[in-house]
PDB file of C-alpha atoms in Angstrom:
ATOM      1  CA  UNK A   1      -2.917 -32.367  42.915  1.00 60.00           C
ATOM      2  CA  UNK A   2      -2.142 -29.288  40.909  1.00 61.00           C
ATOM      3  CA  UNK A   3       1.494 -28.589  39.733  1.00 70.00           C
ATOM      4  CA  UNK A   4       1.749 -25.363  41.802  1.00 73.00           C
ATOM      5  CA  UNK A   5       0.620 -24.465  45.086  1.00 74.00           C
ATOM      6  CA  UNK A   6      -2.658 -21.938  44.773  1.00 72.00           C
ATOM      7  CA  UNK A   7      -1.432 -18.088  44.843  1.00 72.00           C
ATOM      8  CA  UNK A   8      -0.697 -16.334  48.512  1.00 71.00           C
ATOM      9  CA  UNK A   9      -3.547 -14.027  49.186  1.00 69.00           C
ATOM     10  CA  UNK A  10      -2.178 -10.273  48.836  1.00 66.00           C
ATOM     11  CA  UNK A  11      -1.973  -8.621  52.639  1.00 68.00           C
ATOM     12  CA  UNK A  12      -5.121  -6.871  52.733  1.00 72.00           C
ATOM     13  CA  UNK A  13      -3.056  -3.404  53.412  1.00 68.00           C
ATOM     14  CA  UNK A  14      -2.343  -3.306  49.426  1.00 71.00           C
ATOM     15  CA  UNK A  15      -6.062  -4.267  48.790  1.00 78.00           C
ATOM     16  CA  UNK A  16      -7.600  -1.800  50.612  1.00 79.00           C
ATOM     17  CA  UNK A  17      -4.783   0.701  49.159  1.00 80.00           C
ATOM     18  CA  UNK A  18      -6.149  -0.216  45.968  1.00 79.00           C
ATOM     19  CA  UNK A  19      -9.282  -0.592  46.262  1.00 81.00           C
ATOM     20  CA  UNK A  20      -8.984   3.227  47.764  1.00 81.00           C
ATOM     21  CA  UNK A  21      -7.235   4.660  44.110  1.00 80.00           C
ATOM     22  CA  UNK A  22      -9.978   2.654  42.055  1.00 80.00           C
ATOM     23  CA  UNK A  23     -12.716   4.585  43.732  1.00 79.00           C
ATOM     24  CA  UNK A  24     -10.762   7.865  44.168  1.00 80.00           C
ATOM     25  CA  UNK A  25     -10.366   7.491  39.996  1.00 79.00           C
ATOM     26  CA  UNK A  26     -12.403   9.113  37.600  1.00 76.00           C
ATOM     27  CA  UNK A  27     -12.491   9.116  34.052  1.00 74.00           C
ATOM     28  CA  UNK A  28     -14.249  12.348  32.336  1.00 73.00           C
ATOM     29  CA  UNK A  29     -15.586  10.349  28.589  1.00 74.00           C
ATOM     30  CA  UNK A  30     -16.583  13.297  27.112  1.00 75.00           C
ATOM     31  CA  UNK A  31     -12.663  15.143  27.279  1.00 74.00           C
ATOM     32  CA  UNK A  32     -11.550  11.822  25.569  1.00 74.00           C
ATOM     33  CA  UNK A  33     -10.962  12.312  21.677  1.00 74.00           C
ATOM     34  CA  UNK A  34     -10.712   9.126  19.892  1.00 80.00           C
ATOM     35  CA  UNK A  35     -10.161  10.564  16.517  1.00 81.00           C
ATOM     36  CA  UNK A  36      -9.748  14.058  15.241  1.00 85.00           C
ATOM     37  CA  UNK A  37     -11.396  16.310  12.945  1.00 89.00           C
ATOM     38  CA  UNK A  38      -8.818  14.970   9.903  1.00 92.00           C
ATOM     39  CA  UNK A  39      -9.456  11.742  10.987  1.00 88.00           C
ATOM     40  CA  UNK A  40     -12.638  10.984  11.083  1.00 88.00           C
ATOM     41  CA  UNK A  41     -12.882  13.130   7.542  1.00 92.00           C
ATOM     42  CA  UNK A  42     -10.403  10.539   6.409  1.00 88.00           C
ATOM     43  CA  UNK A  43     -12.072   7.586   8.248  1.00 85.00           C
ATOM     44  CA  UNK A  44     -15.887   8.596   6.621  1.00 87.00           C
ATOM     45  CA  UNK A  45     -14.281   8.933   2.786  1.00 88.00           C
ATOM     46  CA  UNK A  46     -13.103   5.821   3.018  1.00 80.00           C
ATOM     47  CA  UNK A  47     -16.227   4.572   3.904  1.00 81.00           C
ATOM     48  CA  UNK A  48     -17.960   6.452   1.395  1.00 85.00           C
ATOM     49  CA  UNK A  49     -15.338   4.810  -1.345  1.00 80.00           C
ATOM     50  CA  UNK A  50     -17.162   1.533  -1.465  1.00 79.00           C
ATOM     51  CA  UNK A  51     -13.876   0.076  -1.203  1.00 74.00           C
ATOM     52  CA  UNK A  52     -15.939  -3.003  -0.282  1.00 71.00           C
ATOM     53  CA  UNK A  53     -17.654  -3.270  -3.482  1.00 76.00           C
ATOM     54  CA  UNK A  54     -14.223  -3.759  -5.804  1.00 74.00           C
ATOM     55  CA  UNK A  55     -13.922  -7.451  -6.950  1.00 76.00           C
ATOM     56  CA  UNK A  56     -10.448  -7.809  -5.720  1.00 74.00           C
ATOM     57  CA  UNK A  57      -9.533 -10.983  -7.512  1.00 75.00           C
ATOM     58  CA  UNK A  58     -10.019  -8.956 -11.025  1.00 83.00           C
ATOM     59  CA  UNK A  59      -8.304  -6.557  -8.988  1.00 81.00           C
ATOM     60  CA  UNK A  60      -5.442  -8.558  -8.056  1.00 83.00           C
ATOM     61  CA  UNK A  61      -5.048 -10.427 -11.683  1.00 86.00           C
ATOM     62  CA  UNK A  62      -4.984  -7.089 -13.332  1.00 88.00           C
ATOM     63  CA  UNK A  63      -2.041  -5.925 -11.511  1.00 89.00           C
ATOM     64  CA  UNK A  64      -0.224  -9.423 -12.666  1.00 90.00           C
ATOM     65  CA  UNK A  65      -0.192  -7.691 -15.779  1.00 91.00           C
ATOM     66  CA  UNK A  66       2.667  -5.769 -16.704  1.00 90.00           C
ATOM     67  CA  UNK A  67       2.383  -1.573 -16.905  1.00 88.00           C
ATOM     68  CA  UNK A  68       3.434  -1.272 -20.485  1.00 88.00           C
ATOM     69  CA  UNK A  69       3.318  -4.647 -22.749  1.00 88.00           C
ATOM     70  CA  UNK A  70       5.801  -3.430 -25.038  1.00 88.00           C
ATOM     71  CA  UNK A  71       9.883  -3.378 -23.995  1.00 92.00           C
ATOM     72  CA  UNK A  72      10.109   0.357 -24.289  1.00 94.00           C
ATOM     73  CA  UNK A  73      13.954  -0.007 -23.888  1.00 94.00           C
ATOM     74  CA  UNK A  74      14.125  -1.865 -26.521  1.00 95.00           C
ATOM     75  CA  UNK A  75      12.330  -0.581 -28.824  1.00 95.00           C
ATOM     76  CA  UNK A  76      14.175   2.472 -28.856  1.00 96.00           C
ATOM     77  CA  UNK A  77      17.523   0.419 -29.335  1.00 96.00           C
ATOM     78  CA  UNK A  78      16.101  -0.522 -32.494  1.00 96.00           C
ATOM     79  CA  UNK A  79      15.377   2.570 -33.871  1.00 96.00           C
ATOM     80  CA  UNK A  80      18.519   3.625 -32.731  1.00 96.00           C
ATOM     81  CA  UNK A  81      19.884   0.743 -34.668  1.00 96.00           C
ATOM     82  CA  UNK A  82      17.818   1.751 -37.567  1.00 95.00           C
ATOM     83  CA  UNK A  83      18.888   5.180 -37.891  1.00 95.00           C
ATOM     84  CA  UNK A  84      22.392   3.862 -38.043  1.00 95.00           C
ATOM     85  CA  UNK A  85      21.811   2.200 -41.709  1.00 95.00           C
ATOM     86  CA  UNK A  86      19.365   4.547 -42.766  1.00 93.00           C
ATOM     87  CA  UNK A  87      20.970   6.361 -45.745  1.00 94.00           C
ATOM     88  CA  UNK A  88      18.497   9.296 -45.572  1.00 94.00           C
ATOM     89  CA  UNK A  89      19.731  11.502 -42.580  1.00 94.00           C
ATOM     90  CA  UNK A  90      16.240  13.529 -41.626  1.00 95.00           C
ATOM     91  CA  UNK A  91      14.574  10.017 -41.311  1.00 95.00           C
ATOM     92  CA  UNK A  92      17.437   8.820 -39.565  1.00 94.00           C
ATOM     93  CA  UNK A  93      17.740  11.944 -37.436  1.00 96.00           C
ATOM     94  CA  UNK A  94      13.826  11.211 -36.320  1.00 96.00           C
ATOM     95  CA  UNK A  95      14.085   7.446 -35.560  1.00 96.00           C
ATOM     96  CA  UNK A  96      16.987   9.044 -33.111  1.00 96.00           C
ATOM     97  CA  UNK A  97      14.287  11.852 -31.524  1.00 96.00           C
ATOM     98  CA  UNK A  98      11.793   8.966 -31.343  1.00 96.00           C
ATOM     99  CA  UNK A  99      14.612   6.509 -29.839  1.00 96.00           C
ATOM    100  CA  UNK A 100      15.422   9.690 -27.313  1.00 97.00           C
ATOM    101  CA  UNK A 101      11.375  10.219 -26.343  1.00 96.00           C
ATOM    102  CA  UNK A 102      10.718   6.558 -25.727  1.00 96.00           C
ATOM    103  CA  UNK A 103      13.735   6.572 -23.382  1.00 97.00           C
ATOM    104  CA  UNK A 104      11.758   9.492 -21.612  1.00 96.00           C
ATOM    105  CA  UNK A 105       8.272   7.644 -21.465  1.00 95.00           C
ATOM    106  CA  UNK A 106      10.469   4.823 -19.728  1.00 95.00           C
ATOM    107  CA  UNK A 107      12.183   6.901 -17.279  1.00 95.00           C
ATOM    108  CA  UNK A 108       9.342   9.296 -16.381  1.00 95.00           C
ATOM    109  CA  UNK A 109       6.454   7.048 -16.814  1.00 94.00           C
ATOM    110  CA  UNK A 110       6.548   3.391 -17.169  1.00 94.00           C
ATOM    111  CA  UNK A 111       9.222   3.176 -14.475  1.00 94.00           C
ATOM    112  CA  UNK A 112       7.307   5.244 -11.287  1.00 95.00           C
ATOM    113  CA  UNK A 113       4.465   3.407 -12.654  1.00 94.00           C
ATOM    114  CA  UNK A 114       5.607  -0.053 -11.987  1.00 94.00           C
ATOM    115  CA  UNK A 115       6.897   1.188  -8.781  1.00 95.00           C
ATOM    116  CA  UNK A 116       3.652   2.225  -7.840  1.00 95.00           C
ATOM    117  CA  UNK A 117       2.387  -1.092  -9.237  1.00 93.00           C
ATOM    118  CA  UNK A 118       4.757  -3.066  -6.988  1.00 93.00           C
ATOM    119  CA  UNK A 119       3.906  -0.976  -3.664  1.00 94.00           C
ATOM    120  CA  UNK A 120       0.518  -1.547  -4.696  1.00 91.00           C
ATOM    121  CA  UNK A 121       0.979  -5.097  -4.670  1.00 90.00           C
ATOM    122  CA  UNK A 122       2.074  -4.767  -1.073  1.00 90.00           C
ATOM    123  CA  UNK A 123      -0.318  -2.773   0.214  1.00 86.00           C
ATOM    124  CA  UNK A 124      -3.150  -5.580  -0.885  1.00 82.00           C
ATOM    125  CA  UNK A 125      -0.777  -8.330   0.744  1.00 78.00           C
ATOM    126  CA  UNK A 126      -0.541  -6.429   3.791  1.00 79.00           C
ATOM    127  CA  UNK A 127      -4.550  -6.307   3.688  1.00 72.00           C
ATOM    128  CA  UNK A 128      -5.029  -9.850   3.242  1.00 67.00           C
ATOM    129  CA  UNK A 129      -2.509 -10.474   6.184  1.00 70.00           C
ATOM    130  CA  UNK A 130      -4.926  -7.823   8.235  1.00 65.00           C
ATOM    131  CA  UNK A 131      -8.399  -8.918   7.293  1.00 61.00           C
ATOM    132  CA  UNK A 132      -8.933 -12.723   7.247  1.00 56.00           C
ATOM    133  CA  UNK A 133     -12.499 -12.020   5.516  1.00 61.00           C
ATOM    134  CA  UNK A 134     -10.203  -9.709   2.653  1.00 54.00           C
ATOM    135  CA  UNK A 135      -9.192 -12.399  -0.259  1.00 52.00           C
ATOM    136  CA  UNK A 136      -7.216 -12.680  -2.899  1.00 52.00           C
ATOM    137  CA  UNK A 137      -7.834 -15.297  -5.539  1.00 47.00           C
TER     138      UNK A 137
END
């Protein structure tokens, strides 16, 4: 015996009622837009990318590596430290410029670039969570 009685049949007043509005609707296909002009621009370069052709785990265990293999930061802290016991002021003044540029490269470059790195990093998680065929070694 099943565990709950079988459904009451709906009074056939709200059948016919509906089965009225189901014939009375119509549906015009050809007014439906499924994807705009930008969008389907967008939709064929991505196809035309070959997106599908990267090898994702070289992909993937490149950006393990990190954006700059040399500590910037520190690196200008030494020559910052060097130009303090240099006895010869122009060379000292220059290992100050350099410390001052490399400060620059780590503030305008290295650091967006590891933030793009990182949200980069994401965006392939998010695809692996998305496509179970997409796979990341």
């Amino acid at each position: 015996q099943p565990p709950f009685p079988p459904p009451t049949p709906l009074p056939l007043q709200y059948t016919a009622e509906f089965q009225e509005r189901l014939h009375a609707l119509n549906f015009h296909f050809e007014d439906l837009v499924l994807l705009n002009a930008e969008g389907r621009r967008d939709l064929e370069a991505f196809r035309k990318s070959q997106v599908d052709l990267v090898n994702y785990a070289d992909f993937t265990a490149e950006l393990r590596n990190p954006v700059v293999k040399t500590n910037v930061e520190g690196l200008a802290v030494d020559l910052e430290r060097l130009s303090n016991v240099q006895s010869d002021r122009t060379l000292a003044g220059r290992l100050v410029e350099e410390a001052h540029k490399l400060r620059r490269v780590q503030n305008q470059i290295v650091l967006p670039m590891e933030a793009l790195v990182a949200q980069l990093k994401e965006s392939v998680q998010f695809l692996t969570t998305m496509s179970p065929s997409f796979q990341v070694l």
